[in-house]
Coordinates of C-alpha atoms in Angstrom, one line a residue:
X1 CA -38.8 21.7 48.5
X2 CA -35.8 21.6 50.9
X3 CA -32.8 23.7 49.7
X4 CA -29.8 21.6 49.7
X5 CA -27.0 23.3 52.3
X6 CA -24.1 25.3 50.6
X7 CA -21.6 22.4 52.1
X8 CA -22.9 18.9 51.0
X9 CA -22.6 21.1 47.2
X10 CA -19.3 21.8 47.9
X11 CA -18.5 18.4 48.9
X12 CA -20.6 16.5 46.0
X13 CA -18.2 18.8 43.7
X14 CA -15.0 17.3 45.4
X15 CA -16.1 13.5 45.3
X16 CA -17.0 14.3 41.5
X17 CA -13.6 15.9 41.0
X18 CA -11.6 13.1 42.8
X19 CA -14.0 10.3 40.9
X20 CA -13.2 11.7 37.6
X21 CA -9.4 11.7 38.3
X22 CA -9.8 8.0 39.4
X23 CA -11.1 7.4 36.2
X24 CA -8.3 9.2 34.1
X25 CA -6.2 7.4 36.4
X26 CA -7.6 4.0 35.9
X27 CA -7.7 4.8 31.5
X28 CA -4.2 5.4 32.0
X29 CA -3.4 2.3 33.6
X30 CA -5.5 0.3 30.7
X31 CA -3.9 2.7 27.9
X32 CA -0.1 1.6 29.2
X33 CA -1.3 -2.0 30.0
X34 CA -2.6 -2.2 25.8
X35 CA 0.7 -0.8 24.9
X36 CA 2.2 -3.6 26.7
X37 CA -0.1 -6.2 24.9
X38 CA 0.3 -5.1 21.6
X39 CA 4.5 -4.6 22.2
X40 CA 4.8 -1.1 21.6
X41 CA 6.0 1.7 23.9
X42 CA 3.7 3.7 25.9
X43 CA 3.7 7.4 25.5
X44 CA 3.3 9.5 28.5
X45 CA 0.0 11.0 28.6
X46 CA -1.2 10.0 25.8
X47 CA -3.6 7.3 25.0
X48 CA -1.8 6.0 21.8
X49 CA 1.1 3.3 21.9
X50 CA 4.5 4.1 19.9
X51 CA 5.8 6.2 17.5
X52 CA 6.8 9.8 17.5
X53 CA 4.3 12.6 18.1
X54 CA 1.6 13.6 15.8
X55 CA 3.6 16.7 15.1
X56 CA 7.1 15.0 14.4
X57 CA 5.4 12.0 12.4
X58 CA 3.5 13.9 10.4
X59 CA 4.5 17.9 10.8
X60 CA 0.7 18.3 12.2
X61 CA 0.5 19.0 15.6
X62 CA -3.5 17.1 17.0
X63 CA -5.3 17.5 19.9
X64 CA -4.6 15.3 22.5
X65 CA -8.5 14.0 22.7
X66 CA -8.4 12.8 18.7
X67 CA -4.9 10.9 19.7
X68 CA -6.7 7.6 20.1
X69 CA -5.5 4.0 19.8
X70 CA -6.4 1.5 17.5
X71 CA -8.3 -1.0 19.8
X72 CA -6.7 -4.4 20.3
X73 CA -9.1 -7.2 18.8
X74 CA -9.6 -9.2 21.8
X75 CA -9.3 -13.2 21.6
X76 CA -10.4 -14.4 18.2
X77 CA -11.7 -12.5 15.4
X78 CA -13.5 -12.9 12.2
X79 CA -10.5 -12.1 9.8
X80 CA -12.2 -10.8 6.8
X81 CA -14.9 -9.1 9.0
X82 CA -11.9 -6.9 10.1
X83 CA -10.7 -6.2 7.0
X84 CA -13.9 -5.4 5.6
X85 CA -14.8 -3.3 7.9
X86 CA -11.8 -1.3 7.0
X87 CA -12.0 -0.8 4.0
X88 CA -15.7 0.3 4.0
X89 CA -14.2 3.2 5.5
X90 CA -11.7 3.9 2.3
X91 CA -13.9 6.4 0.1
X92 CA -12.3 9.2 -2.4
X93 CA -13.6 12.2 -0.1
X94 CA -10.9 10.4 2.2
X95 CA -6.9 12.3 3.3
X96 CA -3.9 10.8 1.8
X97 CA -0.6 12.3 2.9
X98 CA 2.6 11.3 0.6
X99 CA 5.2 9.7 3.3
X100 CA 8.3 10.7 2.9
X101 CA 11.7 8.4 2.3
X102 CA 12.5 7.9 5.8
X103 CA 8.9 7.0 6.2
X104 CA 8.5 4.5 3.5
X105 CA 11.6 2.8 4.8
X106 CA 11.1 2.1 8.0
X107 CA 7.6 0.7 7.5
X108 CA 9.5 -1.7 5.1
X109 CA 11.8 -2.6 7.5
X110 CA 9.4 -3.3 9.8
X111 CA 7.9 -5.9 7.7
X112 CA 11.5 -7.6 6.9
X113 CA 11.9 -7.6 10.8
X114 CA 8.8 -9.1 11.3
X115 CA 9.6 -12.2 8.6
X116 CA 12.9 -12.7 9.6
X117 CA 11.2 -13.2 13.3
X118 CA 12.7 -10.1 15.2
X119 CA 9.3 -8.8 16.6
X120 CA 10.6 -6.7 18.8
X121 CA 12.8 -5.4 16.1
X122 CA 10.3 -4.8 13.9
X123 CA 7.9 -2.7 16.7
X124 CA 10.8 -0.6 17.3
X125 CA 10.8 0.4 13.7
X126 CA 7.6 1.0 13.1
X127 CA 6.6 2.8 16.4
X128 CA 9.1 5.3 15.0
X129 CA 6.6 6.1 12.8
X130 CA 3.6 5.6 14.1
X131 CA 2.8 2.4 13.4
X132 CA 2.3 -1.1 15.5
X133 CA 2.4 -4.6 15.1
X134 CA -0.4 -6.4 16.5
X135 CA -1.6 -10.4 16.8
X136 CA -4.7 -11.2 15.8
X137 CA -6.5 -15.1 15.6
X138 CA -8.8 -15.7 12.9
X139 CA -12.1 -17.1 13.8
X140 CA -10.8 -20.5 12.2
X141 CA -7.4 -20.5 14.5
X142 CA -5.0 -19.1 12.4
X143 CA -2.7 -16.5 13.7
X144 CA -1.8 -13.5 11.7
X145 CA 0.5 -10.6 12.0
X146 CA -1.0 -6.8 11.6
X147 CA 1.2 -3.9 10.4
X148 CA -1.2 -0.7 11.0
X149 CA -1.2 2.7 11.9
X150 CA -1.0 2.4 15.8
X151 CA -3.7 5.6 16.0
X152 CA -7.0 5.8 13.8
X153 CA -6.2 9.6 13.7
X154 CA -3.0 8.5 11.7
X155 CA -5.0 6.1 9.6
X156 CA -7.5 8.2 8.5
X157 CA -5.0 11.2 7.8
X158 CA -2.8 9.7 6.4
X159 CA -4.1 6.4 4.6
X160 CA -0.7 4.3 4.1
X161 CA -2.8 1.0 4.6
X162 CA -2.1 -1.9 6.3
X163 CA -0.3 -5.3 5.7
X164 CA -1.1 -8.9 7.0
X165 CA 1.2 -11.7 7.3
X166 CA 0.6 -15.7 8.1
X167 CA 2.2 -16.0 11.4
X168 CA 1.9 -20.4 10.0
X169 CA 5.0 -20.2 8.7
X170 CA 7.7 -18.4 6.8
X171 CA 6.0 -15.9 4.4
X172 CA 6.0 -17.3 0.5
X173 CA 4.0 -15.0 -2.0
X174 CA 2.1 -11.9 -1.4
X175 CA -1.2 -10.8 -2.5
X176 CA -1.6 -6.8 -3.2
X177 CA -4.5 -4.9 -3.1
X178 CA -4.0 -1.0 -4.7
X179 CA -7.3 0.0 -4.9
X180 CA -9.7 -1.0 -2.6
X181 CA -12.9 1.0 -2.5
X182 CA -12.1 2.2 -5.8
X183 CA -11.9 -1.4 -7.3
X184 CA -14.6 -2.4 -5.0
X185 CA -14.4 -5.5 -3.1
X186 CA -11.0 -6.7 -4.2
X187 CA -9.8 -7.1 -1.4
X188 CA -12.5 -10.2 -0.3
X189 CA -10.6 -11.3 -3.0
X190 CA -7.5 -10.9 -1.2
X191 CA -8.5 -11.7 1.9
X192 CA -9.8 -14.9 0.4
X193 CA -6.2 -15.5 -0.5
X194 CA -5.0 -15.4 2.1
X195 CA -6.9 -17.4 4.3
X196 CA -7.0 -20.1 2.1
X197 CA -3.4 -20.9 1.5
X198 CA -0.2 -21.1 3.4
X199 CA 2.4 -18.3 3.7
X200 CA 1.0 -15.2 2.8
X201 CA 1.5 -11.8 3.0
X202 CA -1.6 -9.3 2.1
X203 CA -0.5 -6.0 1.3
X204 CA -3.7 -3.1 1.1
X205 CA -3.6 0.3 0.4
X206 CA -5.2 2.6 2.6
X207 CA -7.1 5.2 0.5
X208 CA -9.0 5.9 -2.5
X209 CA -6.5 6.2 -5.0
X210 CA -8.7 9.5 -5.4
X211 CA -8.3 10.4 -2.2
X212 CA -7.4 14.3 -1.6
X213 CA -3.8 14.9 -0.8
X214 CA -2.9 17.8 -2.3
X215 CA -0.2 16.8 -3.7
X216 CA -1.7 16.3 -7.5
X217 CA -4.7 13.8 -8.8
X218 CA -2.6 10.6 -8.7
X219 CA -0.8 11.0 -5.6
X220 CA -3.3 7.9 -3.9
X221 CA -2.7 5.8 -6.9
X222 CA -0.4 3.2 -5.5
X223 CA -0.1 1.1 -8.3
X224 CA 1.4 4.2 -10.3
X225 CA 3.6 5.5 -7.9
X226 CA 6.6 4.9 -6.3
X227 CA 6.8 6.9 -3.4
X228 CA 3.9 5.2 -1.6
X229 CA 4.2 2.9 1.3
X230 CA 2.2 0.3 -0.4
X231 CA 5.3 0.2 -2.8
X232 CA 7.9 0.0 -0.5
X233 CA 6.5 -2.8 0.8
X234 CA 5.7 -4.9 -2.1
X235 CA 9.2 -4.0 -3.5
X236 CA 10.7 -5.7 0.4
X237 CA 8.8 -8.7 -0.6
X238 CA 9.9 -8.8 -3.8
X239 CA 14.0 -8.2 -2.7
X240 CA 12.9 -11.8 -0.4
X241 CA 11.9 -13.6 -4.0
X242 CA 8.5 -13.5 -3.0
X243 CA 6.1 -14.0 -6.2
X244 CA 3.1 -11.2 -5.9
X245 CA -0.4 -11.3 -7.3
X246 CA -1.9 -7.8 -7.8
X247 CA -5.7 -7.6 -7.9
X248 CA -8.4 -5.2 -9.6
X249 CA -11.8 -4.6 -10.9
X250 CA -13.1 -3.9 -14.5
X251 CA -16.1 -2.2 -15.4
X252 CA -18.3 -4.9 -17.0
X253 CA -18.4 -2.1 -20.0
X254 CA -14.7 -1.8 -20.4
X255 CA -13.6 -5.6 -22.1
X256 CA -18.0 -7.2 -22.2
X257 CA -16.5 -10.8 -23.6
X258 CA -14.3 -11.4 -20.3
X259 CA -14.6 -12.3 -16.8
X260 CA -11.3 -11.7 -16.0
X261 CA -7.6 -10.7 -17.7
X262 CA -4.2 -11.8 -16.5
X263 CA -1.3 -10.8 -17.4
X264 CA 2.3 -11.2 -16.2
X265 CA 3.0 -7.7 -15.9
X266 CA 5.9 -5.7 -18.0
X267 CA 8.1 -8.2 -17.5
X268 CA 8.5 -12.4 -18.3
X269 CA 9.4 -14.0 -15.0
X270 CA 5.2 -14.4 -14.2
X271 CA 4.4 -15.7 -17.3
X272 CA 4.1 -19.1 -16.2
X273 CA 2.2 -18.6 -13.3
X274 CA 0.2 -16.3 -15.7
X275 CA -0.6 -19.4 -17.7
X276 CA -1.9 -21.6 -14.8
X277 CA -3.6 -18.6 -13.1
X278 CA -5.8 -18.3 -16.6
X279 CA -6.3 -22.0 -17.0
X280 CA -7.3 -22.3 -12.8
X281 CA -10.0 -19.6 -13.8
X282 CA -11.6 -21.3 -17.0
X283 CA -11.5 -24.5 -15.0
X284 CA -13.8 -22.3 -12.7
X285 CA -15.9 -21.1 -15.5
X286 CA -14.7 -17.6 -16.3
X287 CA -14.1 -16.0 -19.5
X288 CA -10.7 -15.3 -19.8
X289 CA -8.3 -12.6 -21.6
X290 CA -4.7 -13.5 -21.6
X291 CA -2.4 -10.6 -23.2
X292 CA 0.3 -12.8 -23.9
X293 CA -2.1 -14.2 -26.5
X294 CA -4.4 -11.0 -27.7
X295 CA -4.8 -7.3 -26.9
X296 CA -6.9 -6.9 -23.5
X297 CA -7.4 -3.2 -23.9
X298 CA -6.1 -0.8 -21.2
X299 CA -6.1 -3.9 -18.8
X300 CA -3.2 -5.2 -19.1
X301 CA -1.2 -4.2 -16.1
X302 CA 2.5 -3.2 -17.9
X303 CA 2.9 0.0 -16.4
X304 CA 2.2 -0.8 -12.7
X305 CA 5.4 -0.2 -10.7
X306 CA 5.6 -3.1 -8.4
X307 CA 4.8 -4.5 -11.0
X308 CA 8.1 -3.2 -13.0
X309 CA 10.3 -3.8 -9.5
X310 CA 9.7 -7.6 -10.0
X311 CA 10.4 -7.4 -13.5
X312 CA 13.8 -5.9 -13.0
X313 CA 14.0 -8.4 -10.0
X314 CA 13.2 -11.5 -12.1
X315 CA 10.5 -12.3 -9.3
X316 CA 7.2 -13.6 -10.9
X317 CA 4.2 -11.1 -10.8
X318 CA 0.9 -11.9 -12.0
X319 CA -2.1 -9.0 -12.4
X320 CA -5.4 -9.6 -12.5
X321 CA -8.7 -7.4 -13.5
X322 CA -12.1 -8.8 -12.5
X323 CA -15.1 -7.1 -14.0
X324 CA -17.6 -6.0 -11.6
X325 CA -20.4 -9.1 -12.8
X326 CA -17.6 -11.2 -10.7
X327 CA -17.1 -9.1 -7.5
X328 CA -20.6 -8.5 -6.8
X329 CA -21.5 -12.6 -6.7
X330 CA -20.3 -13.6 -3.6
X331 CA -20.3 -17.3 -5.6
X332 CA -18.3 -15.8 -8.4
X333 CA -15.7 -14.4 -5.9
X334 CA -15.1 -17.6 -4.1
X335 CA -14.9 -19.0 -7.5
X336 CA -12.0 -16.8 -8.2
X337 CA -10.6 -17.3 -4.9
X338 CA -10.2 -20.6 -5.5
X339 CA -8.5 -20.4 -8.6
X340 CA -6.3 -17.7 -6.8
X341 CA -5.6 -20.3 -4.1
X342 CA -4.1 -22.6 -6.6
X343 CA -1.5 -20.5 -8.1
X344 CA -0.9 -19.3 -4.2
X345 CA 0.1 -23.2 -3.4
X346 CA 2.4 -23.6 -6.3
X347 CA 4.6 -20.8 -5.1
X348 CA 4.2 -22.3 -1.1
X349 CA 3.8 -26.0 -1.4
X350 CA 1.8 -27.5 1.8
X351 CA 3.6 -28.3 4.7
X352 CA 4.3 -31.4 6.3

């Protein structure tokens, strides 16, 4: 075997060296060019886009090689795929990290930038946090609006969720999903929603409300606390007089006569939404508890707090619990969808 000379090493070495910093080179260039794409800033030598660094978003300093960006969908995309593949990875071994005020607000603003149609506006305010604002086409054509962590370090560490918003038209109603994973698969029931009628704005959570965040048991429980990011949002809706359905699941076990329970929440401005919502379900077969008519059991939504903001507000809210018999029928869910729909198009009438 012929020993290879001490020189054509050396020089093998130096191609590799200048190869690899082509490539760094040339990931730069695509990092910077993404950042442009999705209209957010590009940090200098990082690979994320926007916001402030790990350490000053979040007071914990990361490695630069976890710091990666959230890939741009490219072209069209299968909407609920997306979602669904999200929250799959919501479990209650997950990280939640409480934001702060500063925090909450400006991922609020963000969202009223975005519906009053100031885009670039709205990426400013949200970079400053760390998160983006991204386009994505749903496999049917429709355009929608994503407000997400702009890393998946961020997401997973600190699990604030995400919010969607019909790009159609001006936003009309939301649809909130607090517990996804936990309530599992509400949100094909929110997704659902929001495809199939105009003007909405889908607000998930992004952990367990399990997850660890040392900061006491409930801290992930959106739907019980105010100092979330899922709150702030949902309580920006509801300042625009945008009516909200809130979605969750039921053990069969828990209420074994009913399909589903709606109520209008603690307070009276959703009771007659309530009423059509509960009649659009029996049409579709279900067995439905209405509290404004009997006890539910501990179903009955009154001590949620976006719930309570749209009380005070006088904006209609509407929960609903779906026992687990309905979630895990894909028939049954569509079912429920459709019944959802048509409450959805009496608070956005179609356009002509």
């Amino acid at each position: 075997m012929t020993t290879q000379p001490a020189t054509d090493s050396g020089a093998s070495a130096a191609s590799a060296a200048r190869a690899a910093r082509s490539e760094r080179a040339a990931r730069a260039a695509r990092a910077v060019l993404s950042c442009v794409l999705l209209g957010a800033p590009a940090l200098t030598g990082v690979t994320g886009c926007g916001g402030p660094s790990p350490a000053s978003a979040d007071g914990h300093k990361d490695a630069p090689a976890v710091r990666k960006s959230t890939p741009e969908p490219a072209g069209s995309v299968d909407l609920g795929r997306h979602i669904t593949d999200y929250a799959a990875g919501i479990t209650a071994d997950g990280s939640y990290r409480v934001p702060t005020e500063r925090e909450r607000r400006a991922v609020a603003d963000g969202v009223r930038a975005l519906l009053d149609g100031d885009r670039a506006a709205a990426a400013r305010r949200l970079a400053g946090v760390g998160y983006a604002v991204r386009t994505l086409t749903d496999s049917g054509g429709a355009r929608y609006a994503e407000i997400a962590d702009a890393t998946r370090e961020g997401e997973v560490r600190r699990g604030w969720g995400r919010v969607y918003a019909d790009l159609r038209g001006p936003a009309r109603w939301q649809v909130q999903v607090p517990h996804p994973s936990a309530d599992q698969r509400t949100e094909q029931l929110g997704i659902g929603l929001l495809r199939g009628a105009p003007g909405g704005v889908l607000v998930l959570a992004g952990a367990h409300r399990a997850a660890d965040s040392g900061a006491g048991p409930d801290a992930a429980d959106v739907a019980h606390r105010r100092d979330s990011v899922f709150a702030a949002v949902a309580d920006a809706l509801a300042d625009r007089r945008l009516p909200a359905v809130q979605v969750h699941g039921f053990a069969d076990s828990s209420l074994p006569d009913h399909d589903v329970v709606v109520s209008p929440g603690s307070g009276e401005a959703g009771l007659p939404s309530a009423r059509r919502l509960a009649a659009a379900y029996r049409a579709q077969g279900m067995r439905v508890c209405e509290v404004w008519e009997r006890y539910c059991g501990r179903l009955e939504g009154r001590t949620n707090v976006e719930g309570e903001y749209a009380g005070e507000a006088g904006v209609p809210f509407v929960h609903v619990e779906h026992n687990r018999r309905v979630r895990d029928d894909d028939g049954l869910v569509a079912k429920a969808v459709r019944a959802l729909v048509e409450i959805a198009k009496k608070w956005a009438p179609e356009r002509g």
